[in-house]
Short mmCIF file of C-alpha atoms and ligand atoms in Angstrom, two decimals:
data_model
loop_
_atom_site.label_atom_id
_atom_site.label_comp_id
_atom_site.label_asym_id
_atom_site.label_seq_id
_atom_site.Cartn_x
_atom_site.Cartn_y
_atom_site.Cartn_z
CA UNK A 1 119.26 86.64 59.58
CA UNK A 2 118.35 83.08 60.62
CA UNK A 3 120.70 80.89 62.48
CA UNK A 4 120.57 76.98 62.85
CA UNK A 5 121.72 75.77 66.47
CA UNK A 6 122.32 72.15 65.83
CA UNK A 7 124.00 69.03 67.11
CA UNK A 8 122.25 69.53 70.56
CA UNK A 9 122.69 66.47 72.57
CA UNK A 10 119.75 67.22 74.84
CA UNK A 11 117.31 70.07 74.09
CA UNK A 12 115.37 71.00 77.25
CA UNK A 13 112.23 72.69 75.97
CA UNK A 14 110.22 72.88 79.21
CA UNK A 15 107.24 72.46 77.04
CA UNK A 16 105.12 70.62 79.68
CA UNK A 17 105.62 67.31 78.39
CA UNK A 18 107.89 64.37 80.05
CA UNK A 19 109.14 64.08 83.52
CA UNK A 20 108.16 67.33 85.58
CA UNK A 21 107.32 69.03 82.17
CA UNK A 22 110.93 69.32 81.16
CA UNK A 23 110.45 68.28 77.61
CA UNK A 24 114.04 66.85 76.96
CA UNK A 25 114.67 65.84 73.41
CA UNK A 26 117.81 64.03 72.12
CA UNK A 27 119.68 64.96 69.04
CA UNK A 28 117.65 68.12 68.33
CA UNK A 29 118.14 71.41 66.45
CA UNK A 30 116.47 74.78 66.34
CA UNK A 31 116.47 77.87 64.25
CA UNK A 32 116.53 81.41 65.62
CA UNK A 33 115.19 84.15 63.36
CA UNK A 34 114.84 87.89 64.51
CA UNK A 35 115.52 86.85 68.08
CA UNK A 36 112.56 84.27 68.23
CA UNK A 37 112.54 80.55 68.05
CA UNK A 38 111.44 79.78 64.35
CA UNK A 39 111.91 76.07 64.29
CA UNK A 40 112.39 73.22 66.63
CA UNK A 41 112.95 69.48 65.55
CA UNK A 42 115.30 66.59 65.01
CA UNK A 43 118.74 67.61 63.79
CA UNK A 44 118.45 65.24 61.00
CA UNK A 45 115.56 67.18 59.44
CA UNK A 46 116.68 70.74 60.14
CA UNK A 47 116.23 73.26 57.51
CA UNK A 48 118.94 75.46 55.99
CA UNK A 49 119.70 78.77 57.61
CA UNK A 50 122.06 81.73 57.04
CA UNK A 51 124.46 80.62 59.83
CA UNK A 52 125.07 77.54 61.98
CA UNK A 53 126.29 76.93 65.47
CA UNK A 54 127.44 73.54 66.32
CA UNK A 55 126.62 72.73 69.96
CA UNK A 56 128.79 69.49 69.85
CA UNK A 57 126.56 67.27 71.77
CA UNK A 58 126.03 69.52 74.78
CA UNK A 59 122.78 70.41 76.44
CA UNK A 60 120.67 73.53 75.71
CA UNK A 61 118.08 74.74 78.16
CA UNK A 62 115.77 77.94 78.28
CA UNK A 63 117.76 80.62 79.75
CA UNK A 64 116.96 81.03 83.42
CA UNK A 65 114.24 83.35 84.48
CA UNK A 66 115.30 84.81 87.80
CA UNK A 67 112.04 86.44 89.01
CA UNK A 68 113.22 87.84 92.34
CA UNK A 69 116.35 89.85 92.69
CA UNK A 70 117.57 93.15 94.45
CA UNK A 71 120.55 94.40 92.49
CA UNK A 72 120.65 98.07 93.02
CA UNK A 73 122.70 98.63 96.05
CA UNK A 74 126.16 99.62 97.54
CA UNK A 75 128.04 98.42 100.44
CA UNK A 76 129.04 95.24 102.01
CA UNK A 77 127.37 92.97 104.64
CA UNK A 78 129.45 90.00 104.85
CA UNK A 79 130.14 90.41 108.48
CA UNK A 80 126.38 90.10 109.03
CA UNK A 81 126.37 86.74 107.16
CA UNK A 82 129.43 85.59 109.29
CA UNK A 83 127.41 86.56 112.41
CA UNK A 84 124.48 84.66 111.06
CA UNK A 85 126.55 81.58 110.45
CA UNK A 86 127.71 81.84 114.19
CA UNK A 87 123.92 81.73 115.24
CA UNK A 88 122.60 85.35 114.79
CA UNK A 89 119.06 85.36 113.59
CA UNK A 90 117.97 87.42 110.69
CA UNK A 91 115.20 90.09 111.30
CA UNK A 92 115.69 92.53 108.42
CA UNK A 93 117.69 95.17 110.37
CA UNK A 94 120.67 94.92 108.24
CA UNK A 95 118.64 96.50 105.29
CA UNK A 96 119.22 99.84 106.91
CA UNK A 97 123.04 99.25 106.38
CA UNK A 98 122.57 98.89 102.69
CA UNK A 99 120.26 101.80 102.59
CA UNK A 100 122.81 104.14 104.06
CA UNK A 101 125.46 102.88 101.59
CA UNK A 102 123.10 103.22 98.61
CA UNK A 103 122.05 106.73 99.40
CA UNK A 104 125.61 107.65 99.51
CA UNK A 105 126.68 106.11 96.40
CA UNK A 106 126.67 107.93 92.92
CA UNK A 107 124.54 106.92 89.91
CA UNK A 108 127.88 105.82 88.16
CA UNK A 109 128.76 103.41 91.07
CA UNK A 110 125.35 101.82 91.15
CA UNK A 111 125.03 101.51 87.46
CA UNK A 112 128.48 99.91 87.38
CA UNK A 113 127.64 97.58 90.25
CA UNK A 114 124.28 96.67 88.68
CA UNK A 115 125.90 95.74 85.32
CA UNK A 116 128.58 93.46 86.95
CA UNK A 117 125.77 91.75 88.88
CA UNK A 118 123.90 91.07 85.60
CA UNK A 119 127.12 90.09 83.67
CA UNK A 120 127.62 87.53 86.61
CA UNK A 121 124.13 86.28 86.09
CA UNK A 122 124.38 85.88 82.25
CA UNK A 123 127.58 84.09 82.84
CA UNK A 124 125.54 81.46 84.70
CA UNK A 125 122.84 81.03 82.31
CA UNK A 126 120.23 83.69 83.43
CA UNK A 127 118.59 85.45 80.57
CA UNK A 128 115.84 87.32 82.38
CA UNK A 129 116.00 89.06 85.64
CA UNK A 130 113.51 90.92 87.75
CA UNK A 131 115.20 93.86 89.61
CA UNK A 132 113.54 95.61 92.66
CA UNK A 133 114.44 98.89 94.42
CA UNK A 134 114.17 99.01 98.31
CA UNK A 135 117.68 100.34 99.48
CA UNK A 136 116.74 103.97 98.84
CA UNK A 137 113.56 104.52 100.77
CA UNK A 138 113.17 108.29 99.89
CA UNK A 139 111.42 109.58 96.91
CA UNK A 140 114.50 110.48 94.89
CA UNK A 141 116.50 107.41 96.03
CA UNK A 142 113.72 105.06 95.17
CA UNK A 143 112.99 106.79 91.75
CA UNK A 144 116.82 106.44 90.92
CA UNK A 145 116.88 102.85 91.68
CA UNK A 146 113.99 102.16 89.51
CA UNK A 147 115.46 104.40 86.75
CA UNK A 148 118.68 102.48 86.67
CA UNK A 149 116.95 99.13 86.79
CA UNK A 150 114.82 100.17 83.83
CA UNK A 151 118.00 100.60 81.94
CA UNK A 152 118.68 96.94 82.03
CA UNK A 153 115.30 95.05 82.23
CA UNK A 154 111.71 95.33 81.77
CA UNK A 155 110.93 93.50 84.98
CA UNK A 156 111.33 96.46 87.38
CA UNK A 157 109.53 96.37 90.76
CA UNK A 158 109.03 99.21 93.11
CA UNK A 159 109.59 98.20 96.64
CA UNK A 160 109.63 101.34 98.64
CA UNK A 161 107.82 99.24 101.26
CA UNK A 162 110.89 97.16 101.88
CA UNK A 163 111.48 98.50 105.50
CA UNK A 164 110.39 101.56 107.42
CA UNK A 165 113.63 103.69 107.27
CA UNK A 166 115.38 104.68 110.51
CA UNK A 167 114.46 108.39 110.17
CA UNK A 168 110.76 107.49 110.13
CA UNK A 169 110.77 104.69 112.58
CA UNK A 170 108.53 106.76 114.95
CA UNK A 171 105.96 107.44 112.13
CA UNK A 172 105.27 104.21 110.48
CA UNK A 173 101.80 105.61 109.10
CA UNK A 174 103.54 108.65 107.76
CA UNK A 175 105.96 106.28 105.74
CA UNK A 176 103.14 104.08 104.39
CA UNK A 177 101.48 107.40 103.34
CA UNK A 178 104.66 108.44 101.49
CA UNK A 179 105.08 105.04 99.82
CA UNK A 180 101.45 105.00 98.71
CA UNK A 181 101.52 108.58 97.73
CA UNK A 182 104.43 110.77 96.43
CA UNK A 183 106.71 108.03 96.10
CA UNK A 184 104.56 105.80 94.26
CA UNK A 185 103.84 108.58 92.00
CA UNK A 186 107.44 109.34 91.17
CA UNK A 187 108.23 105.49 90.87
CA UNK A 188 105.34 104.01 88.99
CA UNK A 189 106.36 105.42 85.53
CA UNK A 190 109.63 103.31 85.82
CA UNK A 191 108.07 100.06 87.20
CA UNK A 192 105.91 97.11 86.10
CA UNK A 193 105.34 95.74 89.60
CA UNK A 194 104.88 96.81 93.25
CA UNK A 195 106.17 94.64 96.02
CA UNK A 196 105.98 94.71 99.91
CA UNK A 197 107.95 93.03 102.60
CA UNK A 198 104.90 91.71 104.48
CA UNK A 199 106.41 90.27 107.75
CA UNK A 200 104.97 90.84 111.29
CA UNK A 201 107.87 88.92 112.57
CA UNK A 202 110.24 91.85 111.68
CA UNK A 203 109.97 95.17 113.60
CA UNK A 204 111.24 96.74 110.35
CA UNK A 205 108.74 95.44 107.71
CA UNK A 206 105.17 95.73 107.25
CA UNK A 207 102.01 94.29 108.79
CA UNK A 208 99.30 92.53 106.86
CA UNK A 209 97.14 96.00 106.83
CA UNK A 210 99.90 98.10 105.94
CA UNK A 211 100.87 95.71 103.06
CA UNK A 212 97.32 95.67 101.84
CA UNK A 213 97.47 99.44 101.61
CA UNK A 214 100.83 99.44 99.72
CA UNK A 215 99.46 96.75 97.22
CA UNK A 216 96.13 98.45 96.64
CA UNK A 217 97.82 101.73 95.97
CA UNK A 218 100.28 100.06 93.59
CA UNK A 219 97.47 98.34 91.72
CA UNK A 220 95.46 101.69 91.43
CA UNK A 221 98.80 103.12 89.86
CA UNK A 222 98.73 100.35 87.32
CA UNK A 223 101.27 98.09 88.82
CA UNK A 224 101.10 94.32 89.05
CA UNK A 225 101.55 92.86 92.60
CA UNK A 226 104.35 90.84 94.22
CA UNK A 227 104.83 89.88 97.83
CA UNK A 228 107.43 89.10 100.20
CA UNK A 229 105.52 86.81 102.32
CA UNK A 230 105.98 84.16 105.18
CA UNK A 231 109.77 84.50 105.22
CA UNK A 232 110.37 84.62 108.94
CA UNK A 233 107.37 82.99 110.42
CA UNK A 234 103.78 82.25 109.71
CA UNK A 235 101.85 85.35 108.63
CA UNK A 236 99.17 87.00 106.29
CA UNK A 237 101.52 87.39 103.27
CA UNK A 238 100.37 84.40 101.20
CA UNK A 239 96.77 84.85 101.99
CA UNK A 240 96.94 88.39 101.04
CA UNK A 241 98.75 87.75 97.74
CA UNK A 242 96.17 85.29 96.80
CA UNK A 243 93.15 87.46 97.83
CA UNK A 244 94.53 90.49 95.71
CA UNK A 245 95.64 88.33 92.80
CA UNK A 246 99.40 88.90 93.10
CA UNK A 247 101.50 87.39 90.24
CA UNK A 248 103.86 85.90 92.89
CA UNK A 249 104.43 85.40 96.67
CA UNK A 250 107.98 84.90 97.59
CA UNK A 251 109.94 83.07 100.31
CA UNK A 252 106.85 80.94 101.39
CA UNK A 253 109.35 79.46 104.15
CA UNK A 254 106.59 79.01 106.78
CA UNK A 255 103.36 77.90 105.38
CA UNK A 256 100.11 76.63 107.18
CA UNK A 257 97.87 74.00 105.35
CA UNK A 258 95.47 77.02 104.99
CA UNK A 259 98.33 78.91 102.97
CA UNK A 260 98.82 75.65 100.98
CA UNK A 261 95.14 75.62 100.16
CA UNK A 262 95.06 79.14 99.19
CA UNK A 263 98.00 78.73 96.95
CA UNK A 264 96.34 75.75 95.22
CA UNK A 265 93.22 77.84 94.84
CA UNK A 266 94.98 80.74 93.15
CA UNK A 267 97.53 78.68 91.30
CA UNK A 268 96.35 80.08 87.92
CA UNK A 269 97.34 83.66 88.93
CA UNK A 270 99.73 83.40 91.79
CA UNK A 271 103.06 81.57 91.79
CA UNK A 272 104.88 80.68 95.08
CA UNK A 273 108.44 81.58 94.28
CA UNK A 274 110.84 79.72 96.45
CA UNK A 275 114.38 81.22 97.40
CA UNK A 276 116.36 78.40 98.72
CA UNK A 277 119.66 80.62 98.60
CA UNK A 278 117.86 82.45 101.59
CA UNK A 279 117.38 79.38 103.66
CA UNK A 280 121.05 78.56 102.93
CA UNK A 281 122.21 81.90 103.90
CA UNK A 282 120.06 82.58 106.93
CA UNK A 283 120.08 78.99 108.36
CA UNK A 284 116.32 78.74 107.92
CA UNK A 285 114.12 75.64 107.48
CA UNK A 286 113.63 74.52 103.90
CA UNK A 287 110.29 74.94 102.44
CA UNK A 288 108.57 71.59 101.22
CA UNK A 289 108.66 72.23 97.43
CA UNK A 290 107.75 68.50 96.86
CA UNK A 291 104.57 68.88 98.83
CA UNK A 292 103.68 72.18 97.06
CA UNK A 293 104.07 70.69 93.64
CA UNK A 294 102.11 67.55 94.66
CA UNK A 295 99.22 69.67 96.07
CA UNK A 296 99.06 71.68 92.64
CA UNK A 297 100.60 74.90 93.69
CA UNK A 298 102.39 76.91 90.87
CA UNK A 299 106.08 77.08 91.96
CA UNK A 300 109.16 79.07 90.78
CA UNK A 301 112.72 79.26 91.86
CA UNK A 302 114.63 82.29 92.06
CA UNK A 303 118.01 83.68 93.44
CA UNK A 304 116.83 86.65 95.57
CA UNK A 305 120.20 87.88 94.99
CA UNK A 306 120.64 90.73 97.73
CA UNK A 307 123.45 91.93 100.01
CA UNK A 308 121.65 90.58 103.03
CA UNK A 309 119.94 87.32 102.93
CA UNK A 310 121.59 85.79 99.83
CA UNK A 311 124.47 87.33 98.10
CA UNK A 312 124.42 84.74 95.51
CA UNK A 313 123.32 85.31 91.83
CA UNK A 314 123.67 81.69 90.79
CA UNK A 315 120.51 79.84 89.45
CA UNK A 316 122.40 76.51 89.18
CA UNK A 317 123.20 76.70 92.98
CA UNK A 318 119.32 77.39 93.58
CA UNK A 319 118.55 74.37 91.50
CA UNK A 320 120.90 72.21 93.17
CA UNK A 321 119.63 73.41 96.59
CA UNK A 322 116.04 72.67 95.53
CA UNK A 323 116.82 69.26 94.57
CA UNK A 324 119.15 68.26 97.54
CA UNK A 325 116.95 70.03 100.23
CA UNK A 326 113.50 70.62 99.07
CA UNK A 327 112.51 67.44 97.30
CA UNK A 328 112.38 68.48 93.70
CA UNK A 329 113.69 66.16 90.94
CA UNK A 330 116.34 67.71 88.84
CA UNK A 331 113.92 68.13 85.97
CA UNK A 332 111.18 69.76 88.06
CA UNK A 333 113.88 72.28 89.54
CA UNK A 334 114.92 73.21 86.00
CA UNK A 335 111.31 73.73 84.98
CA UNK A 336 110.72 75.93 88.11
CA UNK A 337 113.84 77.94 87.40
CA UNK A 338 112.57 78.80 83.83
CA UNK A 339 109.08 78.39 82.88
CA UNK A 340 108.05 78.64 86.59
CA UNK A 341 109.80 82.00 86.74
CA UNK A 342 108.17 83.09 83.59
CA UNK A 343 104.73 82.17 85.12
CA UNK A 344 105.79 84.38 88.27
CA UNK A 345 106.36 87.30 85.83
CA UNK A 346 103.25 86.53 83.83
CA UNK A 347 105.18 85.93 80.66
CA UNK A 348 104.80 83.20 78.18
CA UNK A 349 107.47 84.44 75.78
CA UNK A 350 110.27 83.22 77.87
CA UNK A 351 111.25 80.07 80.00
CA UNK A 352 110.61 77.65 77.12
CA UNK A 353 111.97 76.56 73.86
CA UNK A 354 108.98 76.48 71.52
CA UNK A 355 108.24 78.15 68.20
CA UNK A 356 107.31 81.79 68.85
CA UNK A 357 109.07 82.09 72.19
CA UNK A 358 112.13 84.56 72.56
CA UNK A 359 115.41 82.81 71.82
CA UNK A 360 116.68 83.21 75.28
CA UNK A 361 118.97 80.07 75.72
CA UNK A 362 121.41 78.66 78.12
CA UNK A 363 124.23 76.37 77.20
CA UNK A 364 125.48 73.53 79.57
CA UNK A 365 128.98 72.21 79.43
CA UNK A 366 127.33 68.87 79.99
CA UNK A 367 125.27 66.20 78.10
CA UNK A 368 122.14 66.67 80.03
CA UNK A 369 120.18 68.88 82.54
CA UNK A 370 120.70 66.46 85.39
CA UNK A 371 124.28 67.91 85.53
CA UNK A 372 122.96 71.16 86.88
CA UNK A 373 122.32 69.65 90.35
CA UNK A 374 124.77 66.62 89.96
CA UNK A 375 127.77 69.02 89.28
CA UNK A 376 126.68 71.53 92.07
CA UNK A 377 129.12 74.41 92.41
CA UNK A 378 130.90 73.78 88.99
CA UNK A 379 130.35 76.69 86.43
CA UNK A 380 128.72 74.60 83.66
CA UNK A 381 126.00 76.92 82.52
CA UNK A 382 126.18 80.26 80.53
CA UNK A 383 123.85 82.27 78.42
CA UNK A 384 124.17 81.13 74.79
CA UNK A 385 124.71 84.09 72.31
CA UNK A 386 122.83 83.52 69.10
N1 NIG B 1 113.13 90.12 102.95
C1 NIG B 1 113.27 91.07 102.45
N2 NIG B 1 114.05 91.59 101.52
C2 NIG B 1 115.32 90.84 101.13
C3 NIG B 1 116.51 90.90 101.99
C4 NIG B 1 117.07 92.17 102.04
C5 NIG B 1 118.24 92.57 102.90
O1 NIG B 1 118.37 91.84 103.90
O2 NIG B 1 119.02 93.32 102.39
C6 NIG B 1 114.93 89.34 100.89
O3 NIG B 1 114.16 88.99 100.06
O4 NIG B 1 115.27 88.26 101.59
ZN1 ZN B 2 113.65 89.86 98.22
#
C-alpha cells in the first residue's frame, strides 16, 4: 500500500545540498511504499496513492539516528548526578552501581525498562537507536543484555570492556582475557559491533593496549568496531579508532591537533560522534564541533543515554546543545543527528529522505527545523507513523 505524505511546509531531506547539507525544501510531498521512500517532489505534482496524510504545513525531517546509547540497565544514580553538579568529578566508578543493580534485575524488568526508554526516544523523533551492553560484565549477564537489545534493534554493541568489574579488579589481564575469549564467543552472535571504554584517566576503564586487544578480538569474531575515546582527558582512543578503521569514536571531548588530523585522514571510515548531553551532565568542556566540521572531520551527534553520564534520551536536547555550546548551525546539527548518525553506523538507508531510503520520519510541531534548537526543551518532535 502506498501513502502520500503531503502539504509538508518544510521537508528536511539531509540530501547533502544547501546549508550544512540539510536539503530543506518548501511545500513538498513524498510517497511511502512498503516502508521505503518511493517518490519526493513538489506537493503540486504529487502522484496519487492509496492513502493520504496531510501534514498541514509542518516540518518533516529524517527520524533521528541515535548511534550511541546504553539502554539495558536497572537502578538509579540520580544522587551521583547531584554530587557532580556540586563539584564531584566523573571517573567511571559509578558504572559498578549500575552493574550491581542490573545483575539483580530479572529479564522482564530489563525488557520493560528498555521498551520504556525506546518509547521515550520515539516520542522525541528517534527512529534508529544503537544499544550497548556493558552493565552485566559476566558472560551470562552480557549475553542477556545483548539478547534483549537484539529484540528491539539491529544496532547491537557488545561492551563487555566497559569497566573491569569489582570482583576482577586485581586481575585486569584475566578480565581482558574473558572479554576477548569466552564472553566474546557468547556475545558475538547477538551483536553487530564491539566497543571499548578506552580511557587511561579512569582506573576502571581500559588502556590503549588493552583496548587494542579487545577491538582486534572483536574484529576477528566478525564485529565492526566502535570506541569510547578521549572522554576524560587526552588519550589514545581516537588514534586507535582511526588506525583500526572503527566506524565511530565517541565523546572526543579532549582532542589534540594530531587527533584532529587523524580524524580528517580517516573521515571516509570513522565518524567522531559527539555526545553533548555528557558534557552537560558531567560539567565537562564542550568539544569544538565547529572546528571539527571545518577541518573536514565526519561528525555525528548522539544522546549516550545512560544512567551515569547522561540520563537524557532526547536528540532535540542534543541538537540544541550542539548549536548553543559547540558552534554548529541549526542545520548542521540536524544533519549530524540524522545522516551523521547513519554514517557512524555505516548505514545509508536511514538519516535522509531520498528515494530508496527507509521511510523513517520525524514530524515537528513547527514550520521549520530551526525550531529544534530555537524551542529548546519543548516537545515538538515525534516519530511519524506512516
Ligand atoms: N564512558 C563510558 N560509558 C558511559 C557512561 C556509563 C556510566 O557512567 O554508567 C558513557 O558513554 O559516558
Ligand atoms: Zn557511552
